[in-house]
Tab-separated table of C-alpha atoms in Angstrom:
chain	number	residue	atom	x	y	z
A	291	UNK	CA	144.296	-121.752	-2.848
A	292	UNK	CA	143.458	-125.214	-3.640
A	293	UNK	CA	145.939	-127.673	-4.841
A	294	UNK	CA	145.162	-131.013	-7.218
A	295	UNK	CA	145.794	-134.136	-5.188
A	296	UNK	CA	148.088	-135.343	-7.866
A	297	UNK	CA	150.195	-132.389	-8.013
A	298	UNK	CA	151.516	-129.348	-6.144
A	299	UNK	CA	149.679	-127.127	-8.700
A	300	UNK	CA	147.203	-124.434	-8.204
A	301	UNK	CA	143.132	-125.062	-9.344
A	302	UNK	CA	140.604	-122.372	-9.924
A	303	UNK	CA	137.603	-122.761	-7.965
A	304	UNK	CA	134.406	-121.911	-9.922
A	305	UNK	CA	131.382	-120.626	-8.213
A	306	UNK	CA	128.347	-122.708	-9.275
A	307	UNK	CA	126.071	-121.070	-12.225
A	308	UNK	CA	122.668	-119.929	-11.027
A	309	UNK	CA	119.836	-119.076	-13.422
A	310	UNK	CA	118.296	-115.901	-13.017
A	311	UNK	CA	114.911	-116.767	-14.781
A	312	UNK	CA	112.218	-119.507	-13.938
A	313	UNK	CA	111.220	-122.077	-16.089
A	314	UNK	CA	107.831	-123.183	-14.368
A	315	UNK	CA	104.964	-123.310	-16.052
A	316	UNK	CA	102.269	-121.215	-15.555
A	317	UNK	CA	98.885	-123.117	-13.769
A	318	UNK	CA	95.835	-123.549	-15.833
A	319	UNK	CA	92.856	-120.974	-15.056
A	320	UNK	CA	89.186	-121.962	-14.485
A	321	UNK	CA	87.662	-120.697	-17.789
A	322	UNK	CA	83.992	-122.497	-17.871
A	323	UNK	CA	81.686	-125.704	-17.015
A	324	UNK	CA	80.034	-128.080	-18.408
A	325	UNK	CA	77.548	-130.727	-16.417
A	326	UNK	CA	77.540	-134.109	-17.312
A	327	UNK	CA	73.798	-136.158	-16.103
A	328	UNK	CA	74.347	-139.843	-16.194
A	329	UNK	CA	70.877	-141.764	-16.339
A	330	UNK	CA	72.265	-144.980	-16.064
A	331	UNK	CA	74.443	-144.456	-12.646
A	332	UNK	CA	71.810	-141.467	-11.440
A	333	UNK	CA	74.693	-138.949	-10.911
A	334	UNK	CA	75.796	-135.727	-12.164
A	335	UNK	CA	78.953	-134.167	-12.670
A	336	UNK	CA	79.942	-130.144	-12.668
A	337	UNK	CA	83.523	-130.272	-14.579
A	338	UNK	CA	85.384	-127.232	-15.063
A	339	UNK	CA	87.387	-126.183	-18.096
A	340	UNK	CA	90.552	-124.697	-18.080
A	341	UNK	CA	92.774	-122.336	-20.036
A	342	UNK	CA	94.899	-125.648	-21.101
A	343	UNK	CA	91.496	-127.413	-22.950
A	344	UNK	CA	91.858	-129.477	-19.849
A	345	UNK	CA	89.032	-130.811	-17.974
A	346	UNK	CA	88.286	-131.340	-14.063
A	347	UNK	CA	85.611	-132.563	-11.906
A	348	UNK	CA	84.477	-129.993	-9.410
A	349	UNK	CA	81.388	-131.604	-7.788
A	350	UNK	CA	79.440	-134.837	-7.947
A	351	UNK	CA	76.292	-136.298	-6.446
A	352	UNK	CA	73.641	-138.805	-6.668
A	353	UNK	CA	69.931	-137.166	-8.210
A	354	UNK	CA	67.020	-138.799	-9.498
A	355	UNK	CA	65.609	-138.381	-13.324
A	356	UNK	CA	62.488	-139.634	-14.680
A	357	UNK	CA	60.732	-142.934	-12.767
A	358	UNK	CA	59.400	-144.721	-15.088
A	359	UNK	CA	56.886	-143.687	-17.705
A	360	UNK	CA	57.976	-140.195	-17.971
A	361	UNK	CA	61.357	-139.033	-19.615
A	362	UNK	CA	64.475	-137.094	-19.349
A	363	UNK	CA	65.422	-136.317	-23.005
A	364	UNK	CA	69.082	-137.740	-23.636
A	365	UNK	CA	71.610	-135.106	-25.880
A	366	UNK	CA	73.637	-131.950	-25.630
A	367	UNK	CA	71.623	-129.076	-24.290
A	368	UNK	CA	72.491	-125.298	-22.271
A	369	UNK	CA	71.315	-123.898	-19.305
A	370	UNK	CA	68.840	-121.658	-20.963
A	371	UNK	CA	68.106	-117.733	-21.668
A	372	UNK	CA	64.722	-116.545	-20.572
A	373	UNK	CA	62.287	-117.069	-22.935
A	374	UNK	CA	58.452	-117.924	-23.515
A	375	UNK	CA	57.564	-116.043	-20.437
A	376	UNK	CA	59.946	-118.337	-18.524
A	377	UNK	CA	63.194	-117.190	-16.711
A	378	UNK	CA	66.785	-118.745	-17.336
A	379	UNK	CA	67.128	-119.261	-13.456
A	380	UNK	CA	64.981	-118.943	-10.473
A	381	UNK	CA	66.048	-118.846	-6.932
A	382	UNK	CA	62.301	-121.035	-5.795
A	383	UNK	CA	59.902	-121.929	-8.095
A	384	UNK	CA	56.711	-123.306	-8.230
A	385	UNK	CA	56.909	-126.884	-10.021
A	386	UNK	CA	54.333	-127.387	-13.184
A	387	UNK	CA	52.033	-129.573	-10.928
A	388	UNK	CA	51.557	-126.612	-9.024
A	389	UNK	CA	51.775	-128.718	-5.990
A	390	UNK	CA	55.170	-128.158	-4.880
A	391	UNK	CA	58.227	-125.710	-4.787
A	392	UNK	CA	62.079	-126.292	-5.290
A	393	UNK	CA	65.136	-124.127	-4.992
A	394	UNK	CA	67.737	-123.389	-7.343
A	395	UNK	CA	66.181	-124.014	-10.382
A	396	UNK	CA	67.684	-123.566	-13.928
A	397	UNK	CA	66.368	-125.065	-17.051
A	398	UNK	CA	68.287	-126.961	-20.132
A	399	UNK	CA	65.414	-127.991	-22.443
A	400	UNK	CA	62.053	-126.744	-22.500
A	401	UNK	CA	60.558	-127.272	-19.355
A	402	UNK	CA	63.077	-129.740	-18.111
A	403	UNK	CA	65.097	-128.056	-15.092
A	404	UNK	CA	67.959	-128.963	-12.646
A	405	UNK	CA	66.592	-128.099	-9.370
A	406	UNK	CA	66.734	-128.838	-5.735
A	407	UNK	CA	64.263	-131.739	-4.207
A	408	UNK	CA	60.493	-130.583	-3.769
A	409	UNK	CA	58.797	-129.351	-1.044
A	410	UNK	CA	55.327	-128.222	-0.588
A	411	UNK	CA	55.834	-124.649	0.756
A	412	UNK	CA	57.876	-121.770	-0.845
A	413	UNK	CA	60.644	-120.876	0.784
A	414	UNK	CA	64.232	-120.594	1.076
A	415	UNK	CA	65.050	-122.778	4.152
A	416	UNK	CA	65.955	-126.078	2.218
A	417	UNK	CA	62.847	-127.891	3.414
A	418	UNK	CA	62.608	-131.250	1.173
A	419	UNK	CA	60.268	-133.830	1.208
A	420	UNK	CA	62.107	-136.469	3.428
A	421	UNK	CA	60.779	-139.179	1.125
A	422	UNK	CA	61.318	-137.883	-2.222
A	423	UNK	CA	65.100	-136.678	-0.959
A	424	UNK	CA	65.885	-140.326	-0.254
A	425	UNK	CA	65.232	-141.588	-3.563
A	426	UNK	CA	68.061	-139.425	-4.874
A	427	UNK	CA	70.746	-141.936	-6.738
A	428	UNK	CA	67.663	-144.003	-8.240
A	429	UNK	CA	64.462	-142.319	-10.821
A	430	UNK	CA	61.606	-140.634	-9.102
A	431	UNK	CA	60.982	-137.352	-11.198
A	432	UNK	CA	58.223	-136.487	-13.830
A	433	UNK	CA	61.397	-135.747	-16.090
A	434	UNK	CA	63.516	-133.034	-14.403
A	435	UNK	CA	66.734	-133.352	-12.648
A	436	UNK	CA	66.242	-133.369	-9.080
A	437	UNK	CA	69.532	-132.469	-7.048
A	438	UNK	CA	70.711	-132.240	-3.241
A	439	UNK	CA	71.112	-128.690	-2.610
A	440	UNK	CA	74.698	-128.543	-2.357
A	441	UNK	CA	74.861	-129.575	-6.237
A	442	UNK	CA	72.438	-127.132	-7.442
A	443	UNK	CA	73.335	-123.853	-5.769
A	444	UNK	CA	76.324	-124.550	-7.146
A	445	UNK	CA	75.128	-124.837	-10.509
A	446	UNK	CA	73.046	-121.629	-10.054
A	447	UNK	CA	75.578	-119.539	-8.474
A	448	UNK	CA	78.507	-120.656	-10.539
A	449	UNK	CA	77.374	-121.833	-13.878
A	450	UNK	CA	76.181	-119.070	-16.605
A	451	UNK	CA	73.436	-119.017	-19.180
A	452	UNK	CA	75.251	-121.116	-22.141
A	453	UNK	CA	76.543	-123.917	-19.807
A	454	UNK	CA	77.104	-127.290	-21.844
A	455	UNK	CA	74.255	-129.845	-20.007
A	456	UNK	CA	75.234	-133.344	-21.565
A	457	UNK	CA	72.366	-135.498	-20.454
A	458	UNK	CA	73.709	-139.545	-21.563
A	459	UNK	CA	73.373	-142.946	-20.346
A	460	UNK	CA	76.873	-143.808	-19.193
A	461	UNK	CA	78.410	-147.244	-18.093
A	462	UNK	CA	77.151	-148.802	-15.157
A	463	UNK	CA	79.506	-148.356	-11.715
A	464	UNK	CA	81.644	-145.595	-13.506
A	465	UNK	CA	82.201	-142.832	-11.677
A	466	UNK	CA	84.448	-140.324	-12.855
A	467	UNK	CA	84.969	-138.122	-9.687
A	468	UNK	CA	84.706	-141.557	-7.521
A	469	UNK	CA	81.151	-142.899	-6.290
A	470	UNK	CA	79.652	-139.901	-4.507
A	471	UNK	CA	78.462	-140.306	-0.754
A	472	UNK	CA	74.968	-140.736	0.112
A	473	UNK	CA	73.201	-138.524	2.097
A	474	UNK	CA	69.853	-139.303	4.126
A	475	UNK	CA	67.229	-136.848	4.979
A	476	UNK	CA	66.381	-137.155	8.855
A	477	UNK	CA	63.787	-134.918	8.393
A	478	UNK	CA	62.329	-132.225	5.733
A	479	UNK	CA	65.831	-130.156	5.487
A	480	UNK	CA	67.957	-131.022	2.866
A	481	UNK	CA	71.187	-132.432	5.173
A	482	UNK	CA	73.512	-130.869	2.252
A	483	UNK	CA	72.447	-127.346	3.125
């Protein structure tokens, strides 16, 4: 029995109350992507969409769009559907030139592509021209989206025919996933393999 300090008489204990049920929220699910390209700050940005309408940035990395005198078209696009004899995606392709290869290619307008850097022989070992591969984070293409591999198997392997592509020229030093790392080609593999 326990006794009141103040008096001699008896006081009920009670047993705390304990909920049975949970009130926690259930976590967001990964529903779909969308890829932001950035001209101005040479980066792009694989964000994925939850079941809340919220948004989150997944991956980014430095790439290179058009050097000057050729043109990446600015606007909303999707990856694309096969179509005029061309597929949606293509693990290595040969490049319009005709001169060179790259891997993990999938197009958003026309003949404009996200794909890995060029190389001159087909294959699937992430050879790179050393050269060109250093130039990601500033323009050096004929108007596609060139890409470290890491960014663009990702893209291919994750990222469905339909994908929102926003291609814009955003604000200079603004990063939204933080200012992605650098990489440097040593030699003719891609280091981000």
């Amino acid at each position: 029995r326990l006794y009141s300090t103040s008096q001699k008489t008896p006081v009920t204990a009670t047993k705390p109350t304990t909920s049975t049920t949970t009130s926690t929220k259930p976590k967001a699910t990964l529903k779909s992507y969308r890829i932001d390209i950035d001209l101005t700050n040479q980066i792009a940005t694989v964000y994925g969409i939850y079941s809340d309408k919220s948004a989150k940035a997944l991956m980014s990395e430095f790439v290179s769009t058009a050097r000057k005198g050729k043109n990446t078209p600015t606007g909303n696009f999707k990856i694309q559907g096969a179509s005029g004899g061309r597929k949606a995606k293509l693990r290595t392709a040969k490049m319009s030139s005709g001169k060179a290869y790259a891997e993990y290619l999938c197009r958003f307008h026309g003949a404009k592509c996200m794909h890995g850097v060029p190389y001159k022989n087909r294959n699937t070992k992430g050879y790179v021209s050393k050269t060109e591969f250093n130039k990601l984070g500033s323009p050096a293409s004929a108007g596609c989206v060139r890409m470290p591999i890491k960014l663009c198997r990702y893209i291919y392997n994750n990222c469905p025919v339909g994908t929102p592509v926003r291609v814009f020229k955003g604000t200079p030093g603004k990063y939204p996933a933080g200012k992605p790392k650098k990489y440097t080609a040593t030699s003719n593999i891609d280091p981000t393999r």
